[in-house]
């Protein structure tokens, strides 16, 4: 991809395959799916195993987007399935003056699956040619397991963070930063405090609980409770183009603002927060295999 003369004008999207990517372990998280009875989504299992069941989306799998506009340690957080690429093509061709509509896609998928547009930051591309590591040709007759592998090591996850792109969804620790400060739980009150390089301070981590497509209640990672000043229902929206996220109180219609001195206020003017998805090292009873979306050959987090 990166040596082609069209590197600065194209992207490559690579899908994982649900039959080959899970190594037989499967995914412990129930897939996001439509309410029972949704038109075009629920069927009676003709084989008699699942009864009346949803047809998708399926469990989580890797998906890469490789391009100059998705490079960096990023994670696209909107719900996606294969129809997301069709939605992206609809948006792309409409912008070029050649609109089309895929009529077979039902209303629920159109309303709930991401169209991938916010995965791209067209305002801040990186057209430099990335340096790729030299990989040896894989053995065709290698004894397994490779290295020292057992159930204990298979249950480990990497610790780290990714910069969020796309409208948020549930299932991750989030840190919100603006003007060198992070939203912070200080003894049950919302304040600002200096950003941490690894975004790992517990008092700066929050969890979203979805109340609608873009509406959430927010709790602190400290005690699982809402903090004073962040205890309503909020619309959280990705502005796109690297401008960050707005956090708007649905009752007052005002936005949370955070200045360089750590002062939190409610304002009529939106503040664009950088949002980081943070994953801590932990051991689970189940292997974490299925992933949401991978961008720029960077591993997406696995939901805690």
PDB file of N, CA and C in Angstrom, residues 42-128:
ATOM      1  N   UNK A  42     -34.632  -9.601  12.877  1.00  0.00           N
ATOM      2  CA  UNK A  42     -34.924 -10.793  13.671  1.00  0.00           C
ATOM      3  C   UNK A  42     -35.610 -11.850  12.811  1.00  0.00           C
ATOM      4  N   UNK A  43     -35.189 -13.119  13.008  1.00  0.00           N
ATOM      5  CA  UNK A  43     -35.753 -14.234  12.249  1.00  0.00           C
ATOM      6  C   UNK A  43     -35.950 -15.433  13.175  1.00  0.00           C
ATOM      7  N   UNK A  44     -36.744 -16.355  12.719  1.00  0.00           N
ATOM      8  CA  UNK A  44     -36.890 -17.633  13.406  1.00  0.00           C
ATOM      9  C   UNK A  44     -35.806 -18.564  12.879  1.00  0.00           C
ATOM     10  N   UNK A  45     -34.958 -19.057  13.772  1.00  0.00           N
ATOM     11  CA  UNK A  45     -33.861 -19.931  13.362  1.00  0.00           C
ATOM     12  C   UNK A  45     -34.423 -21.163  12.655  1.00  0.00           C
ATOM     13  N   UNK A  46     -34.120 -21.339  11.358  1.00  0.00           N
ATOM     14  CA  UNK A  46     -34.682 -22.473  10.613  1.00  0.00           C
ATOM     15  C   UNK A  46     -34.151 -23.823  11.079  1.00  0.00           C
ATOM     16  N   UNK A  47     -33.031 -23.816  11.831  1.00  0.00           N
ATOM     17  CA  UNK A  47     -32.448 -25.071  12.309  1.00  0.00           C
ATOM     18  C   UNK A  47     -32.927 -25.436  13.715  1.00  0.00           C
ATOM     19  N   UNK A  48     -33.684 -24.525  14.330  1.00  0.00           N
ATOM     20  CA  UNK A  48     -34.297 -24.840  15.607  1.00  0.00           C
ATOM     21  C   UNK A  48     -33.407 -24.724  16.823  1.00  0.00           C
ATOM     22  N   UNK A  49     -32.229 -24.107  16.689  1.00  0.00           N
ATOM     23  CA  UNK A  49     -31.316 -24.009  17.827  1.00  0.00           C
ATOM     24  C   UNK A  49     -31.519 -22.726  18.632  1.00  0.00           C
ATOM     25  N   UNK A  50     -31.648 -21.599  17.948  1.00  0.00           N
ATOM     26  CA  UNK A  50     -31.656 -20.292  18.615  1.00  0.00           C
ATOM     27  C   UNK A  50     -33.048 -19.705  18.779  1.00  0.00           C
ATOM     28  N   UNK A  51     -34.064 -20.343  18.224  1.00  0.00           N
ATOM     29  CA  UNK A  51     -35.407 -19.789  18.325  1.00  0.00           C
ATOM     30  C   UNK A  51     -35.533 -18.498  17.536  1.00  0.00           C
ATOM     31  N   UNK A  52     -36.264 -17.549  18.093  1.00  0.00           N
ATOM     32  CA  UNK A  52     -36.422 -16.233  17.462  1.00  0.00           C
ATOM     33  C   UNK A  52     -35.218 -15.387  17.856  1.00  0.00           C
ATOM     34  N   UNK A  53     -34.369 -15.045  16.893  1.00  0.00           N
ATOM     35  CA  UNK A  53     -33.079 -14.448  17.230  1.00  0.00           C
ATOM     36  C   UNK A  53     -32.701 -13.343  16.264  1.00  0.00           C
ATOM     37  N   UNK A  54     -31.765 -12.501  16.698  1.00  0.00           N
ATOM     38  CA  UNK A  54     -31.258 -11.437  15.830  1.00  0.00           C
ATOM     39  C   UNK A  54     -30.269 -12.010  14.828  1.00  0.00           C
ATOM     40  N   UNK A  55     -30.124 -11.360  13.699  1.00  0.00           N
ATOM     41  CA  UNK A  55     -29.244 -11.847  12.634  1.00  0.00           C
ATOM     42  C   UNK A  55     -27.877 -11.177  12.650  1.00  0.00           C
ATOM     43  N   UNK A  56     -27.664 -10.226  13.509  1.00  0.00           N
ATOM     44  CA  UNK A  56     -26.394  -9.524  13.572  1.00  0.00           C
ATOM     45  C   UNK A  56     -26.582  -8.185  14.250  1.00  0.00           C
ATOM     46  N   UNK A  57     -25.521  -7.394  14.331  1.00  0.00           N
ATOM     47  CA  UNK A  57     -24.155  -7.691  13.929  1.00  0.00           C
ATOM     48  C   UNK A  57     -23.552  -8.845  14.739  1.00  0.00           C
ATOM     49  N   UNK A  58     -22.496  -9.420  14.211  1.00  0.00           N
ATOM     50  CA  UNK A  58     -21.848 -10.537  14.877  1.00  0.00           C
ATOM     51  C   UNK A  58     -20.896 -10.080  15.961  1.00  0.00           C
ATOM     52  N   UNK A  59     -20.131 -11.030  16.503  1.00  0.00           N
ATOM     53  CA  UNK A  59     -19.191 -10.675  17.558  1.00  0.00           C
ATOM     54  C   UNK A  59     -18.029  -9.870  16.994  1.00  0.00           C
ATOM     55  N   UNK A  60     -17.265  -9.270  17.893  1.00  0.00           N
ATOM     56  CA  UNK A  60     -16.250  -8.289  17.502  1.00  0.00           C
ATOM     57  C   UNK A  60     -15.060  -8.936  16.792  1.00  0.00           C
ATOM     58  N   UNK A  61     -14.580  -8.258  15.753  1.00  0.00           N
ATOM     59  CA  UNK A  61     -13.462  -8.737  14.949  1.00  0.00           C
ATOM     60  C   UNK A  61     -12.557  -7.569  14.580  1.00  0.00           C
ATOM     61  N   UNK A  62     -11.318  -7.874  14.192  1.00  0.00           N
ATOM     62  CA  UNK A  62     -10.415  -6.788  13.776  1.00  0.00           C
ATOM     63  C   UNK A  62     -10.855  -6.155  12.465  1.00  0.00           C
ATOM     64  N   UNK A  63     -10.598  -4.871  12.350  1.00  0.00           N
ATOM     65  CA  UNK A  63     -10.839  -4.138  11.108  1.00  0.00           C
ATOM     66  C   UNK A  63      -9.789  -3.036  11.029  1.00  0.00           C
ATOM     67  N   UNK A  64      -8.974  -3.072   9.992  1.00  0.00           N
ATOM     68  CA  UNK A  64      -7.926  -2.080   9.804  1.00  0.00           C
ATOM     69  C   UNK A  64      -8.359  -1.050   8.763  1.00  0.00           C
ATOM     70  N   UNK A  65      -8.000   0.207   8.985  1.00  0.00           N
ATOM     71  CA  UNK A  65      -8.066   1.215   7.933  1.00  0.00           C
ATOM     72  C   UNK A  65      -6.659   1.778   7.793  1.00  0.00           C
ATOM     73  N   UNK A  66      -6.067   1.591   6.643  1.00  0.00           N
ATOM     74  CA  UNK A  66      -4.683   1.989   6.412  1.00  0.00           C
ATOM     75  C   UNK A  66      -4.676   3.140   5.419  1.00  0.00           C
ATOM     76  N   UNK A  67      -4.233   4.312   5.872  1.00  0.00           N
ATOM     77  CA  UNK A  67      -4.244   5.494   5.015  1.00  0.00           C
ATOM     78  C   UNK A  67      -3.471   6.616   5.686  1.00  0.00           C
ATOM     79  N   UNK A  68      -3.149   7.685   4.949  1.00  0.00           N
ATOM     80  CA  UNK A  68      -2.495   8.849   5.571  1.00  0.00           C
ATOM     81  C   UNK A  68      -3.388   9.589   6.557  1.00  0.00           C
ATOM     82  N   UNK A  69      -4.699   9.333   6.541  1.00  0.00           N
ATOM     83  CA  UNK A  69      -5.643  10.098   7.380  1.00  0.00           C
ATOM     84  C   UNK A  69      -6.071   9.336   8.627  1.00  0.00           C
ATOM     85  N   UNK A  70      -5.533   8.128   8.798  1.00  0.00           N
ATOM     86  CA  UNK A  70      -5.872   7.320   9.980  1.00  0.00           C
ATOM     87  C   UNK A  70      -4.635   6.908  10.760  1.00  0.00           C
ATOM     88  N   UNK A  71      -3.490   7.467  10.415  1.00  0.00           N
ATOM     89  CA  UNK A  71      -2.253   7.066  11.087  1.00  0.00           C
ATOM     90  C   UNK A  71      -2.201   7.615  12.507  1.00  0.00           C
ATOM     91  N   UNK A  72      -1.478   6.904  13.348  1.00  0.00           N
ATOM     92  CA  UNK A  72      -1.370   7.289  14.741  1.00  0.00           C
ATOM     93  C   UNK A  72      -1.978   6.221  15.627  1.00  0.00           C
ATOM     94  N   UNK A  73      -1.920   6.442  16.913  1.00  0.00           N
ATOM     95  CA  UNK A  73      -2.451   5.470  17.872  1.00  0.00           C
ATOM     96  C   UNK A  73      -3.916   5.823  18.133  1.00  0.00           C
ATOM     97  N   UNK A  74      -4.778   5.451  17.208  1.00  0.00           N
ATOM     98  CA  UNK A  74      -6.180   5.861  17.238  1.00  0.00           C
ATOM     99  C   UNK A  74      -7.106   4.658  17.342  1.00  0.00           C
ATOM    100  N   UNK A  75      -8.297   4.893  17.846  1.00  0.00           N
ATOM    101  CA  UNK A  75      -9.328   3.865  17.863  1.00  0.00           C
ATOM    102  C   UNK A  75     -10.656   4.509  17.494  1.00  0.00           C
ATOM    103  N   UNK A  76     -11.325   3.916  16.516  1.00  0.00           N
ATOM    104  CA  UNK A  76     -12.646   4.372  16.076  1.00  0.00           C
ATOM    105  C   UNK A  76     -13.686   3.611  16.883  1.00  0.00           C
ATOM    106  N   UNK A  77     -14.541   4.326  17.598  1.00  0.00           N
ATOM    107  CA  UNK A  77     -15.371   3.699  18.625  1.00  0.00           C
ATOM    108  C   UNK A  77     -16.831   3.493  18.243  1.00  0.00           C
ATOM    109  N   UNK A  78     -17.253   3.906  17.062  1.00  0.00           N
ATOM    110  CA  UNK A  78     -18.651   3.721  16.686  1.00  0.00           C
ATOM    111  C   UNK A  78     -18.923   2.250  16.354  1.00  0.00           C
ATOM    112  N   UNK A  79     -20.156   1.814  16.579  1.00  0.00           N
ATOM    113  CA  UNK A  79     -20.533   0.451  16.210  1.00  0.00           C
ATOM    114  C   UNK A  79     -20.465   0.305  14.693  1.00  0.00           C
ATOM    115  N   UNK A  80     -19.861  -0.786  14.246  1.00  0.00           N
ATOM    116  CA  UNK A  80     -19.682  -1.004  12.807  1.00  0.00           C
ATOM    117  C   UNK A  80     -19.954  -2.457  12.449  1.00  0.00           C
ATOM    118  N   UNK A  81     -20.330  -2.658  11.222  1.00  0.00           N
ATOM    119  CA  UNK A  81     -20.338  -3.982  10.624  1.00  0.00           C
ATOM    120  C   UNK A  81     -20.015  -3.802   9.142  1.00  0.00           C
ATOM    121  N   UNK A  82     -20.211  -4.844   8.342  1.00  0.00           N
ATOM    122  CA  UNK A  82     -19.837  -4.725   6.929  1.00  0.00           C
ATOM    123  C   UNK A  82     -20.642  -3.651   6.204  1.00  0.00           C
ATOM    124  N   UNK A  83     -21.845  -3.357   6.679  1.00  0.00           N
ATOM    125  CA  UNK A  83     -22.635  -2.311   6.032  1.00  0.00           C
ATOM    126  C   UNK A  83     -22.014  -0.932   6.225  1.00  0.00           C
ATOM    127  N   UNK A  84     -21.113  -0.788   7.210  1.00  0.00           N
ATOM    128  CA  UNK A  84     -20.457   0.502   7.429  1.00  0.00           C
ATOM    129  C   UNK A  84     -19.645   0.929   6.214  1.00  0.00           C
ATOM    130  N   UNK A  85     -19.040  -0.030   5.522  1.00  0.00           N
ATOM    131  CA  UNK A  85     -18.263   0.322   4.338  1.00  0.00           C
ATOM    132  C   UNK A  85     -19.176   0.774   3.198  1.00  0.00           C
ATOM    133  N   UNK A  86     -20.368   0.197   3.126  1.00  0.00           N
ATOM    134  CA  UNK A  86     -21.336   0.667   2.132  1.00  0.00           C
ATOM    135  C   UNK A  86     -21.770   2.089   2.460  1.00  0.00           C
ATOM    136  N   UNK A  87     -22.028   2.352   3.747  1.00  0.00           N
ATOM    137  CA  UNK A  87     -22.407   3.703   4.162  1.00  0.00           C
ATOM    138  C   UNK A  87     -21.299   4.700   3.854  1.00  0.00           C
ATOM    139  N   UNK A  88     -20.050   4.279   4.044  1.00  0.00           N
ATOM    140  CA  UNK A  88     -18.926   5.160   3.729  1.00  0.00           C
ATOM    141  C   UNK A  88     -18.900   5.492   2.240  1.00  0.00           C
ATOM    142  N   UNK A  89     -19.101   4.482   1.402  1.00  0.00           N
ATOM    143  CA  UNK A  89     -19.103   4.720  -0.043  1.00  0.00           C
ATOM    144  C   UNK A  89     -20.249   5.646  -0.444  1.00  0.00           C
ATOM    145  N   UNK A  90     -21.402   5.491   0.195  1.00  0.00           N
ATOM    146  CA  UNK A  90     -22.516   6.396  -0.090  1.00  0.00           C
ATOM    147  C   UNK A  90     -22.129   7.839   0.214  1.00  0.00           C
ATOM    148  N   UNK A  91     -21.515   8.054   1.394  1.00  0.00           N
ATOM    149  CA  UNK A  91     -21.120   9.407   1.780  1.00  0.00           C
ATOM    150  C   UNK A  91     -20.029   9.943   0.851  1.00  0.00           C
ATOM    151  N   UNK A  92     -19.065   9.116   0.549  1.00  0.00           N
ATOM    152  CA  UNK A  92     -17.939   9.543  -0.281  1.00  0.00           C
ATOM    153  C   UNK A  92     -18.398   9.933  -1.683  1.00  0.00           C
ATOM    154  N   UNK A  93     -19.197   9.088  -2.316  1.00  0.00           N
ATOM    155  CA  UNK A  93     -19.628   9.363  -3.685  1.00  0.00           C
ATOM    156  C   UNK A  93     -20.631  10.509  -3.736  1.00  0.00           C
ATOM    157  N   UNK A  94     -21.437  10.669  -2.689  1.00  0.00           N
ATOM    158  CA  UNK A  94     -22.345  11.819  -2.637  1.00  0.00           C
ATOM    159  C   UNK A  94     -21.552  13.115  -2.583  1.00  0.00           C
ATOM    160  N   UNK A  95     -20.440  13.109  -1.827  1.00  0.00           N
ATOM    161  CA  UNK A  95     -19.596  14.301  -1.733  1.00  0.00           C
ATOM    162  C   UNK A  95     -18.938  14.629  -3.066  1.00  0.00           C
ATOM    163  N   UNK A  96     -18.740  13.609  -3.904  1.00  0.00           N
ATOM    164  CA  UNK A  96     -18.126  13.815  -5.215  1.00  0.00           C
ATOM    165  C   UNK A  96     -19.168  14.068  -6.302  1.00  0.00           C
ATOM    166  N   UNK A  97     -20.436  14.147  -5.913  1.00  0.00           N
ATOM    167  CA  UNK A  97     -21.483  14.433  -6.889  1.00  0.00           C
ATOM    168  C   UNK A  97     -22.041  13.224  -7.595  1.00  0.00           C
ATOM    169  N   UNK A  98     -21.780  12.015  -7.050  1.00  0.00           N
ATOM    170  CA  UNK A  98     -22.300  10.787  -7.648  1.00  0.00           C
ATOM    171  C   UNK A  98     -23.065   9.970  -6.600  1.00  0.00           C
ATOM    172  N   UNK A  99     -24.164  10.493  -6.085  1.00  0.00           N
ATOM    173  CA  UNK A  99     -24.858   9.821  -4.981  1.00  0.00           C
ATOM    174  C   UNK A  99     -25.512   8.510  -5.395  1.00  0.00           C
ATOM    175  N   UNK A 100     -25.560   7.576  -4.454  1.00  0.00           N
ATOM    176  CA  UNK A 100     -26.325   6.345  -4.637  1.00  0.00           C
ATOM    177  C   UNK A 100     -26.802   5.892  -3.259  1.00  0.00           C
ATOM    178  N   UNK A 101     -27.805   5.028  -3.232  1.00  0.00           N
ATOM    179  CA  UNK A 101     -28.333   4.486  -1.985  1.00  0.00           C
ATOM    180  C   UNK A 101     -28.480   2.981  -2.121  1.00  0.00           C
ATOM    181  N   UNK A 102     -27.944   2.248  -1.158  1.00  0.00           N
ATOM    182  CA  UNK A 102     -28.065   0.802  -1.132  1.00  0.00           C
ATOM    183  C   UNK A 102     -29.398   0.467  -0.458  1.00  0.00           C
ATOM    184  N   UNK A 103     -30.415   0.178  -1.266  1.00  0.00           N
ATOM    185  CA  UNK A 103     -31.782   0.065  -0.758  1.00  0.00           C
ATOM    186  C   UNK A 103     -32.005  -1.191   0.080  1.00  0.00           C
ATOM    187  N   UNK A 104     -31.148  -2.191  -0.054  1.00  0.00           N
ATOM    188  CA  UNK A 104     -31.348  -3.428   0.707  1.00  0.00           C
ATOM    189  C   UNK A 104     -31.016  -3.263   2.191  1.00  0.00           C
ATOM    190  N   UNK A 105     -30.301  -2.213   2.553  1.00  0.00           N
ATOM    191  CA  UNK A 105     -29.941  -1.999   3.954  1.00  0.00           C
ATOM    192  C   UNK A 105     -31.152  -1.485   4.730  1.00  0.00           C
ATOM    193  N   UNK A 106     -31.444  -2.114   5.870  1.00  0.00           N
ATOM    194  CA  UNK A 106     -32.646  -1.715   6.598  1.00  0.00           C
ATOM    195  C   UNK A 106     -32.420  -0.452   7.430  1.00  0.00           C
ATOM    196  N   UNK A 107     -33.522   0.080   7.946  1.00  0.00           N
ATOM    197  CA  UNK A 107     -33.497   1.358   8.666  1.00  0.00           C
ATOM    198  C   UNK A 107     -32.655   1.292   9.926  1.00  0.00           C
ATOM    199  N   UNK A 108     -32.736   0.179  10.658  1.00  0.00           N
ATOM    200  CA  UNK A 108     -31.995   0.076  11.920  1.00  0.00           C
ATOM    201  C   UNK A 108     -30.491   0.138  11.682  1.00  0.00           C
ATOM    202  N   UNK A 109     -30.004  -0.557  10.664  1.00  0.00           N
ATOM    203  CA  UNK A 109     -28.557  -0.530  10.383  1.00  0.00           C
ATOM    204  C   UNK A 109     -28.109   0.882  10.006  1.00  0.00           C
ATOM    205  N   UNK A 110     -28.899   1.558   9.218  1.00  0.00           N
ATOM    206  CA  UNK A 110     -28.533   2.922   8.822  1.00  0.00           C
ATOM    207  C   UNK A 110     -28.453   3.848  10.029  1.00  0.00           C
ATOM    208  N   UNK A 111     -29.327   3.637  10.987  1.00  0.00           N
ATOM    209  CA  UNK A 111     -29.368   4.521  12.148  1.00  0.00           C
ATOM    210  C   UNK A 111     -28.306   4.183  13.183  1.00  0.00           C
ATOM    211  N   UNK A 112     -27.843   2.931  13.225  1.00  0.00           N
ATOM    212  CA  UNK A 112     -27.005   2.492  14.336  1.00  0.00           C
ATOM    213  C   UNK A 112     -25.588   2.080  13.965  1.00  0.00           C
ATOM    214  N   UNK A 113     -25.294   1.850  12.700  1.00  0.00           N
ATOM    215  CA  UNK A 113     -23.946   1.485  12.299  1.00  0.00           C
ATOM    216  C   UNK A 113     -23.179   2.717  11.822  1.00  0.00           C
ATOM    217  N   UNK A 114     -21.939   2.851  12.250  1.00  0.00           N
ATOM    218  CA  UNK A 114     -21.118   3.985  11.853  1.00  0.00           C
ATOM    219  C   UNK A 114     -20.799   3.960  10.371  1.00  0.00           C
ATOM    220  N   UNK A 115     -20.598   5.145   9.798  1.00  0.00           N
ATOM    221  CA  UNK A 115     -20.266   5.225   8.370  1.00  0.00           C
ATOM    222  C   UNK A 115     -18.773   5.432   8.137  1.00  0.00           C
ATOM    223  N   UNK A 116     -17.963   5.334   9.176  1.00  0.00           N
ATOM    224  CA  UNK A 116     -16.494   5.387   9.112  1.00  0.00           C
ATOM    225  C   UNK A 116     -15.931   6.769   8.821  1.00  0.00           C
ATOM    226  N   UNK A 117     -16.757   7.761   8.540  1.00  0.00           N
ATOM    227  CA  UNK A 117     -16.204   9.057   8.139  1.00  0.00           C
ATOM    228  C   UNK A 117     -15.382   9.697   9.251  1.00  0.00           C
ATOM    229  N   UNK A 118     -15.783   9.499  10.510  1.00  0.00           N
ATOM    230  CA  UNK A 118     -15.039  10.107  11.614  1.00  0.00           C
ATOM    231  C   UNK A 118     -13.765   9.333  11.966  1.00  0.00           C
ATOM    232  N   UNK A 119     -13.546   8.205  11.322  1.00  0.00           N
ATOM    233  CA  UNK A 119     -12.271   7.515  11.503  1.00  0.00           C
ATOM    234  C   UNK A 119     -11.140   8.271  10.816  1.00  0.00           C
ATOM    235  N   UNK A 120     -11.488   9.121   9.861  1.00  0.00           N
ATOM    236  CA  UNK A 120     -10.500   9.848   9.066  1.00  0.00           C
ATOM    237  C   UNK A 120     -10.363  11.283   9.565  1.00  0.00           C
ATOM    238  N   UNK A 121      -9.137  11.763   9.607  1.00  0.00           N
ATOM    239  CA  UNK A 121      -8.878  13.178   9.891  1.00  0.00           C
ATOM    240  C   UNK A 121      -8.231  13.769   8.647  1.00  0.00           C
ATOM    241  N   UNK A 122      -9.055  14.309   7.764  1.00  0.00           N
ATOM    242  CA  UNK A 122      -8.553  14.830   6.499  1.00  0.00           C
ATOM    243  C   UNK A 122      -7.842  16.168   6.659  1.00  0.00           C
ATOM    244  N   UNK A 123      -7.970  16.796   7.823  1.00  0.00           N
ATOM    245  CA  UNK A 123      -7.302  18.073   8.070  1.00  0.00           C
ATOM    246  C   UNK A 123      -5.851  17.894   8.492  1.00  0.00           C
ATOM    247  N   UNK A 124      -5.493  16.712   8.977  1.00  0.00           N
ATOM    248  CA  UNK A 124      -4.140  16.489   9.493  1.00  0.00           C
ATOM    249  C   UNK A 124      -3.577  15.174   8.954  1.00  0.00           C
ATOM    250  N   UNK A 125      -3.361  15.082   7.642  1.00  0.00           N
ATOM    251  CA  UNK A 125      -2.836  13.841   7.073  1.00  0.00           C
ATOM    252  C   UNK A 125      -1.347  13.673   7.359  1.00  0.00           C
ATOM    253  N   UNK A 126      -0.890  12.451   7.251  1.00  0.00           N
ATOM    254  CA  UNK A 126       0.537  12.147   7.340  1.00  0.00           C
ATOM    255  C   UNK A 126       0.895  11.368   6.082  1.00  0.00           C
ATOM    256  N   UNK A 127       1.450  12.080   5.094  1.00  0.00           N
ATOM    257  CA  UNK A 127       1.750  11.471   3.804  1.00  0.00           C
ATOM    258  C   UNK A 127       3.126  10.811   3.761  1.00  0.00           C
ATOM    259  N   UNK A 128       3.889  10.894   4.835  1.00  0.00           N
ATOM    260  CA  UNK A 128       5.199  10.254   4.834  1.00  0.00           C
ATOM    261  C   UNK A 128       5.030   8.743   4.713  1.00  0.00           C
TER     262      UNK A 128
END
